[in-house]
């Protein structure tokens, strides 16, 4: 029969390392001699206790998380953090939002909504929405009230393909970050943040678990909030206040082991830069494909959006690519075009093969749209 390699460019839930899936498969029916699947286990069992503690230990090691930070495994996705953060941290003060993409805009919108119920003042620090988020917006740090609760940033704009690698000056106000799509893909210094949160399904593991890393002094003084939404209660219960997303935590632990075996986050970042660099370099030398992000320092190593000269060709590109096994490469509906999500588990060969297809597609379609180049199409 015909064998076709499938490359999964999905932005999330996304590709997982094959060795992780194979180990999960081996352990599916009988987890380490327990006679049970992790899917069937009590979250109070000694087996699961080991899993969640190992997951935490590994993540601490990978990200060099200091002891005065708590690591939580919560539910509700990154989207619940849009509410949980201001609920726990804002305390009647100002909370600034740097909006460089659609997810940051949502985080801000949720804060605005919440501020109608509890007293605090969300402030839009800067936004690049007017240019469809093709860059990270800038601002004057002196405009930030030093008494503010936090400045919220999104380290990687999953939909638009920009990222913040060098943190902005926030006039001494603590930074909280949605790191959903580049946690473990690039090195960040945890001490630069009050809170880091990430839905797991982009670069950690399966959907269902959300990682929250929070400095202890940002936990509530008194547990007065709804328990599920209270960082302190969740922290004191070791993420076991209620039934956690046990299987998702188990897979995340396997992914952490895989990242460690790969050589850790620095090695991962190096590989991701090389991998995404191949694609960026190819797009930059082409006059057929365009990446909307012009500043190379702000380009995401995790999500690479690009377009052809027309919407019709974009649609054709997606159809042909999909048929050849380049799956989930369609861009987000808000920006169109294509998006190659190249998370940690995405293989380098997938980028090499994609570029080969892009060359072929360009050769076959360039003359129709760029008559000037028609003489050079077949070389
Ligand atoms: C995917 C994504 C979200 C939403 O995550 P959920 O877990 O689905 O709520 C939020 N922020 C960023 C940056 C994302 O990439």
Coordinates of C-alpha atoms and ligand atoms in Angstrom, one line a residue:
X1 CA 0.0 0.0 0.0
X2 CA 0.9 3.6 -0.1
X3 CA 2.6 5.0 3.0
X4 CA 2.2 8.7 3.6
X5 CA 4.0 10.5 6.4
X6 CA 1.6 12.7 8.3
X7 CA 2.9 15.9 9.8
X8 CA 0.6 17.5 12.3
X9 CA 1.0 21.3 12.2
X10 CA -1.9 21.8 14.6
X11 CA -1.7 24.8 16.9
X12 CA -3.3 22.9 19.7
X13 CA -4.1 20.3 20.8
X14 CA -0.8 19.6 19.1
X15 CA 1.7 16.9 18.2
X16 CA 3.1 14.9 21.1
X17 CA 6.5 13.1 21.1
X18 CA 6.1 9.7 19.6
X19 CA 8.1 8.0 22.4
X20 CA 5.6 9.5 24.9
X21 CA 2.6 8.0 23.1
X22 CA 4.4 4.7 22.8
X23 CA 5.1 4.6 26.5
X24 CA 1.5 5.6 27.3
X25 CA 0.4 2.8 25.0
X26 CA 2.6 0.2 26.8
X27 CA 1.3 1.4 30.2
X28 CA -2.3 1.8 29.1
X29 CA -3.7 -1.4 30.6
X30 CA -1.2 -1.9 33.4
X31 CA 0.6 1.0 34.9
X32 CA 3.9 -0.3 36.3
X33 CA 2.5 -3.5 37.7
X34 CA -0.5 -1.9 39.4
X35 CA -2.9 -3.9 37.3
X36 CA -4.7 -0.7 36.5
X37 CA -4.6 2.1 33.9
X38 CA -3.7 5.6 35.1
X39 CA -7.2 6.4 33.7
X40 CA -8.8 4.2 36.4
X41 CA -6.7 5.2 39.4
X42 CA -7.6 7.1 42.5
X43 CA -5.9 10.5 42.5
X44 CA -5.1 9.7 46.2
X45 CA -3.3 6.4 45.3
X46 CA 0.4 6.1 45.9
X47 CA 1.0 5.6 42.1
X48 CA -0.7 8.9 41.3
X49 CA 1.0 10.6 44.1
X50 CA 4.3 9.6 42.6
X51 CA 3.2 10.8 39.1
X52 CA 2.1 14.3 40.2
X53 CA 5.2 14.8 42.4
X54 CA 7.5 13.7 39.6
X55 CA 5.7 16.0 37.1
X56 CA 6.2 18.9 39.5
X57 CA 9.8 17.9 40.2
X58 CA 10.6 17.7 36.5
X59 CA 9.0 20.9 35.6
X60 CA 10.8 22.7 38.4
X61 CA 14.1 21.3 37.1
X62 CA 13.4 22.1 33.5
X63 CA 12.4 25.7 34.1
X64 CA 14.6 26.2 37.1
X65 CA 11.6 27.2 39.2
X66 CA 12.8 28.6 42.6
X67 CA 11.5 27.2 45.9
X68 CA 9.4 30.2 46.7
X69 CA 7.2 29.5 43.7
X70 CA 4.2 27.0 43.8
X71 CA 3.5 24.8 40.8
X72 CA -0.2 24.0 40.3
X73 CA -1.9 21.6 37.9
X74 CA -5.4 23.1 37.4
X75 CA -8.3 22.6 35.1
X76 CA -10.3 25.1 33.0
X77 CA -7.7 25.8 30.4
X78 CA -5.7 29.0 30.1
X79 CA -9.0 30.8 29.6
X80 CA -10.0 30.3 33.2
X81 CA -6.8 32.0 34.2
X82 CA -8.1 35.1 32.4
X83 CA -10.5 35.4 35.4
X84 CA -8.6 33.6 38.1
X85 CA -5.6 36.0 37.8
X86 CA -7.4 39.3 38.4
X87 CA -9.7 37.6 41.0
X88 CA -6.7 36.6 43.1
X89 CA -4.2 39.4 42.4
X90 CA -5.9 42.6 41.4
X91 CA -7.3 43.6 44.9
X92 CA -8.9 46.9 43.9
X93 CA -5.8 48.1 42.0
X94 CA -5.0 48.8 38.4
X95 CA -4.1 45.8 36.2
X96 CA -2.3 46.5 32.9
X97 CA -2.7 44.5 29.7
X98 CA -0.2 44.5 26.9
X99 CA -2.2 43.1 24.0
X100 CA -0.1 41.8 21.1
X101 CA -2.6 39.2 19.9
X102 CA -6.1 37.7 20.0
X103 CA -5.5 35.7 23.3
X104 CA -4.2 38.8 25.1
X105 CA -7.3 40.7 23.9
X106 CA -9.4 38.0 25.4
X107 CA -7.6 38.1 28.7
X108 CA -8.2 41.8 28.8
X109 CA -11.8 41.5 27.8
X110 CA -12.4 39.0 30.6
X111 CA -10.7 41.3 33.1
X112 CA -13.0 44.2 32.0
X113 CA -16.0 41.9 32.5
X114 CA -14.9 40.8 36.0
X115 CA -14.2 44.5 37.0
X116 CA -18.0 45.0 36.8
X117 CA -18.4 42.5 39.6
X118 CA -15.4 43.1 41.8
X119 CA -13.5 46.4 42.2
X120 CA -10.3 46.8 40.2
X121 CA -9.3 48.7 37.1
X122 CA -8.1 46.9 34.0
X123 CA -6.0 49.2 31.8
X124 CA -5.1 48.6 28.2
X125 CA -1.4 49.4 28.2
X126 CA -0.9 49.1 24.5
X127 CA -2.3 47.1 21.6
X128 CA -1.2 46.2 18.0
X129 CA -4.8 45.3 16.9
X130 CA -4.9 48.1 14.3
X131 CA -2.2 46.3 12.3
X132 CA -3.6 42.8 12.9
X133 CA -1.1 42.2 15.7
X134 CA 1.9 42.0 13.3
X135 CA 4.2 43.3 16.0
X136 CA 4.5 43.5 19.8
X137 CA 3.2 47.0 20.8
X138 CA 5.4 49.4 22.7
X139 CA 4.6 51.7 25.6
X140 CA 6.3 54.1 27.9
X141 CA 7.0 52.4 31.2
X142 CA 6.5 55.7 33.0
X143 CA 2.8 55.6 32.2
X144 CA 2.5 52.5 34.5
X145 CA 1.3 53.2 38.0
X146 CA 3.9 51.6 40.2
X147 CA 1.2 50.7 42.7
X148 CA -0.6 48.5 40.1
X149 CA -1.2 44.8 40.8
X150 CA 0.4 43.5 37.6
X151 CA 1.2 43.8 33.9
X152 CA -0.2 40.9 31.9
X153 CA 1.6 39.8 28.8
X154 CA 1.3 36.9 26.3
X155 CA 4.8 35.6 25.7
X156 CA 3.8 33.9 22.4
X157 CA 0.9 35.0 20.2
X158 CA -0.2 31.6 18.9
X159 CA -2.4 33.0 16.2
X160 CA -0.3 35.8 14.9
X161 CA 3.2 34.4 15.3
X162 CA 4.9 37.0 17.4
X163 CA 6.7 36.5 20.7
X164 CA 8.3 38.5 23.5
X165 CA 11.7 37.1 24.4
X166 CA 13.0 40.2 26.1
X167 CA 10.6 41.3 28.8
X168 CA 9.5 44.9 28.8
X169 CA 10.3 47.4 31.5
X170 CA 7.1 47.6 33.6
X171 CA 8.2 50.3 36.0
X172 CA 8.7 47.8 38.8
X173 CA 5.2 46.3 38.5
X174 CA 5.1 42.4 38.6
X175 CA 4.7 40.7 35.3
X176 CA 2.1 37.9 34.8
X177 CA 2.4 35.9 31.6
X178 CA 0.2 33.6 29.5
X179 CA 2.9 31.2 28.3
X180 CA 0.5 28.7 26.8
X181 CA 2.2 28.3 23.4
X182 CA 5.9 28.7 24.2
X183 CA 6.4 27.3 27.7
X184 CA 9.4 24.9 27.5
X185 CA 10.1 26.0 23.9
X186 CA 12.2 29.0 24.9
X187 CA 14.1 29.9 28.0
X188 CA 12.5 32.4 30.4
X189 CA 13.7 33.3 33.8
X190 CA 10.9 32.3 36.2
X191 CA 12.0 34.9 38.7
X192 CA 11.1 37.7 36.3
X193 CA 7.4 36.7 36.7
X194 CA 4.8 36.8 39.5
X195 CA 2.7 34.3 37.7
X196 CA 3.2 32.1 34.6
X197 CA 0.3 30.1 33.3
X198 CA -0.1 27.8 30.3
X199 CA -2.8 25.5 28.9
X200 CA -0.9 22.2 28.4
X201 CA -2.2 21.3 24.9
X202 CA 0.2 23.4 22.9
X203 CA 3.6 22.4 24.1
X204 CA 3.3 20.3 27.2
X205 CA 0.8 17.5 26.9
X206 CA -2.9 16.9 26.4
X207 CA -5.8 19.3 26.9
X208 CA -7.3 19.3 30.4
X209 CA -4.5 20.5 32.5
X210 CA -3.3 24.0 33.0
X211 CA 0.1 24.7 34.6
X212 CA 0.2 27.7 37.0
X213 CA 3.6 28.8 38.5
X214 CA 3.0 31.4 41.1
X215 CA 5.4 33.2 43.5
X216 CA 4.2 32.4 47.1
X217 CA 3.7 36.0 48.1
X218 CA 1.1 36.4 45.4
X219 CA -1.1 33.8 47.0
X220 CA -4.2 35.1 48.8
X221 CA -3.7 36.0 52.5
X222 CA -7.1 34.7 53.3
X223 CA -8.9 31.9 51.5
X224 CA -12.1 33.9 50.8
X225 CA -12.6 33.1 47.1
X226 CA -14.5 30.2 45.6
X227 CA -12.2 27.3 46.5
X228 CA -11.6 26.1 42.9
X229 CA -10.6 29.6 41.9
X230 CA -8.3 30.3 44.9
X231 CA -4.6 29.9 44.2
X232 CA -3.8 29.5 47.9
X233 CA -6.4 26.7 48.4
X234 CA -5.2 24.9 45.3
X235 CA -1.6 25.3 46.4
X236 CA -2.1 24.1 49.9
X237 CA -4.0 21.1 48.6
X238 CA -1.1 20.3 46.2
X239 CA -3.4 20.6 43.2
X240 CA -5.6 17.9 44.8
X241 CA -8.4 20.0 46.2
X242 CA -10.7 18.1 43.9
X243 CA -10.1 15.4 41.3
X244 CA -7.3 16.7 39.1
X245 CA -7.0 15.9 35.3
X246 CA -5.0 12.8 36.3
X247 CA -4.3 11.3 32.9
X248 CA -3.3 14.7 31.4
X249 CA -0.9 15.1 34.3
X250 CA 0.5 11.7 33.7
X251 CA 1.1 12.4 30.0
X252 CA 2.6 15.8 30.9
X253 CA 5.1 14.0 33.2
X254 CA 6.1 11.8 30.3
X255 CA 6.6 14.9 28.1
X256 CA 8.8 16.5 30.8
X257 CA 10.9 13.3 30.9
X258 CA 11.2 13.5 27.1
X259 CA 12.3 17.2 27.2
X260 CA 14.8 16.4 29.9
X261 CA 16.2 13.5 27.8
X262 CA 16.4 15.9 24.9
X263 CA 18.8 18.0 26.9
X264 CA 16.4 20.5 28.6
X265 CA 14.8 23.8 27.6
X266 CA 18.0 25.4 26.3
X267 CA 18.6 22.5 23.9
X268 CA 14.9 22.7 22.9
X269 CA 15.1 26.4 22.2
X270 CA 18.2 25.8 20.1
X271 CA 16.4 23.1 18.1
X272 CA 13.3 25.2 17.7
X273 CA 15.2 28.2 16.5
X274 CA 17.0 26.1 13.9
X275 CA 13.7 24.4 12.9
X276 CA 11.7 27.6 12.6
X277 CA 14.7 29.4 11.1
X278 CA 14.7 27.1 8.1
X279 CA 11.1 28.1 7.3
X280 CA 11.6 31.8 8.0
X281 CA 14.7 31.9 5.8
X282 CA 12.8 30.2 3.0
X283 CA 9.9 32.6 3.3
X284 CA 12.1 35.6 3.4
X285 CA 14.0 34.7 0.2
X286 CA 10.7 34.0 -1.6
X287 CA 8.7 36.7 -3.3
X288 CA 5.7 34.3 -3.4
X289 CA 5.3 33.7 0.3
X290 CA 5.0 36.3 3.0
X291 CA 5.3 36.2 6.8
X292 CA 3.4 39.2 8.3
X293 CA 5.9 39.7 11.2
X294 CA 8.7 42.0 9.9
X295 CA 10.8 42.2 13.0
X296 CA 12.9 39.0 13.2
X297 CA 13.4 39.5 16.9
X298 CA 9.7 39.2 17.5
X299 CA 9.1 36.1 15.4
X300 CA 7.7 33.2 17.2
X301 CA 9.7 30.0 17.2
X302 CA 6.5 28.0 17.8
X303 CA 4.0 29.4 15.3
X304 CA 4.9 30.5 11.8
X305 CA 2.0 32.1 9.9
X306 CA 2.5 32.8 6.1
X307 CA 0.4 33.7 3.0
X308 CA 0.7 33.3 -0.7
X309 CA -0.2 36.3 -3.0
X310 CA -3.9 35.6 -2.9
X311 CA -6.7 34.1 -0.8
X312 CA -7.6 31.7 -3.6
X313 CA -4.0 30.4 -3.7
X314 CA -4.0 30.1 0.1
X315 CA -7.1 27.8 -0.1
X316 CA -5.4 25.8 -2.9
X317 CA -2.2 25.5 -0.9
X318 CA -4.1 24.2 2.2
X319 CA -6.1 21.7 0.1
X320 CA -3.0 20.3 -1.7
X321 CA -0.8 20.3 1.4
X322 CA -3.5 18.5 3.4
X323 CA -3.9 15.8 0.7
X324 CA -0.1 15.3 0.9
X325 CA -0.2 14.7 4.7
X326 CA 0.7 18.3 5.9
X327 CA -2.3 18.4 8.3
X328 CA -3.8 21.3 10.2
X329 CA -1.8 23.9 8.3
X330 CA -4.7 26.3 7.7
X331 CA -4.3 29.6 9.5
X332 CA -6.6 30.7 12.3
X333 CA -9.9 31.9 10.9
X334 CA -9.2 35.5 12.2
X335 CA -6.0 35.9 10.1
X336 CA -6.4 33.4 7.2
X337 CA -3.5 32.0 5.2
X338 CA -1.4 29.2 6.7
X339 CA 0.2 28.6 10.0
X340 CA 2.9 26.0 10.7
X341 CA 3.0 25.3 14.4
X342 CA 6.4 23.9 15.2
X343 CA 6.2 23.0 18.8
X344 CA 8.8 20.9 20.7
X345 CA 7.6 17.6 19.4
X346 CA 7.3 18.7 15.8
X347 CA 10.1 16.9 13.8
X348 CA 12.7 18.9 11.8
X349 CA 12.1 16.7 8.8
X350 CA 8.5 18.0 8.7
X351 CA 9.8 21.5 8.1
X352 CA 12.3 20.3 5.4
X353 CA 9.5 18.4 3.6
X354 CA 7.1 21.4 3.9
X355 CA 9.7 23.7 2.3
X356 CA 10.1 21.2 -0.5
X357 CA 6.3 21.3 -1.1
X358 CA 6.2 25.1 -0.8
X359 CA 8.9 25.3 -3.5
X360 CA 6.9 23.0 -5.8
X361 CA 3.7 24.9 -5.1
X362 CA 5.4 28.2 -5.9
X363 CA 6.8 26.9 -9.1
X364 CA 3.4 25.6 -10.2
X365 CA 1.5 28.7 -9.3
X366 CA 3.8 31.7 -9.6
X367 CA 3.3 32.4 -13.3
X368 CA -0.4 32.7 -12.9
X369 CA -0.1 35.5 -10.4
X370 CA 3.3 37.0 -11.0
X371 CA 3.8 37.2 -14.8
X372 CA 7.1 39.0 -14.3
X373 CA 8.6 35.8 -13.0
X374 CA 7.1 33.4 -15.5
X375 CA 10.4 32.9 -17.3
X376 CA 12.1 31.6 -14.2
X377 CA 9.4 29.2 -13.0
X378 CA 11.0 25.9 -14.2
X379 CA 14.7 25.9 -13.5
Ligands
LIG1 C1 -4.6 28.3 23.2 C2 -4.3 29.5 24.0 C3 -5.2 29.9 25.0 C4 -6.5 29.2 25.3 O1 -6.2 28.1 26.0 P1 -7.4 27.1 26.6 O2 -6.6 26.1 27.4 O3 -8.1 26.6 25.4 O4 -8.3 28.0 27.4 C5 -4.8 31.1 25.7 N1 -3.7 31.7 25.5 C6 -2.8 31.4 24.5 C7 -1.6 32.1 24.3 C8 -3.1 30.2 23.7 O5 -2.3 29.9 22.8

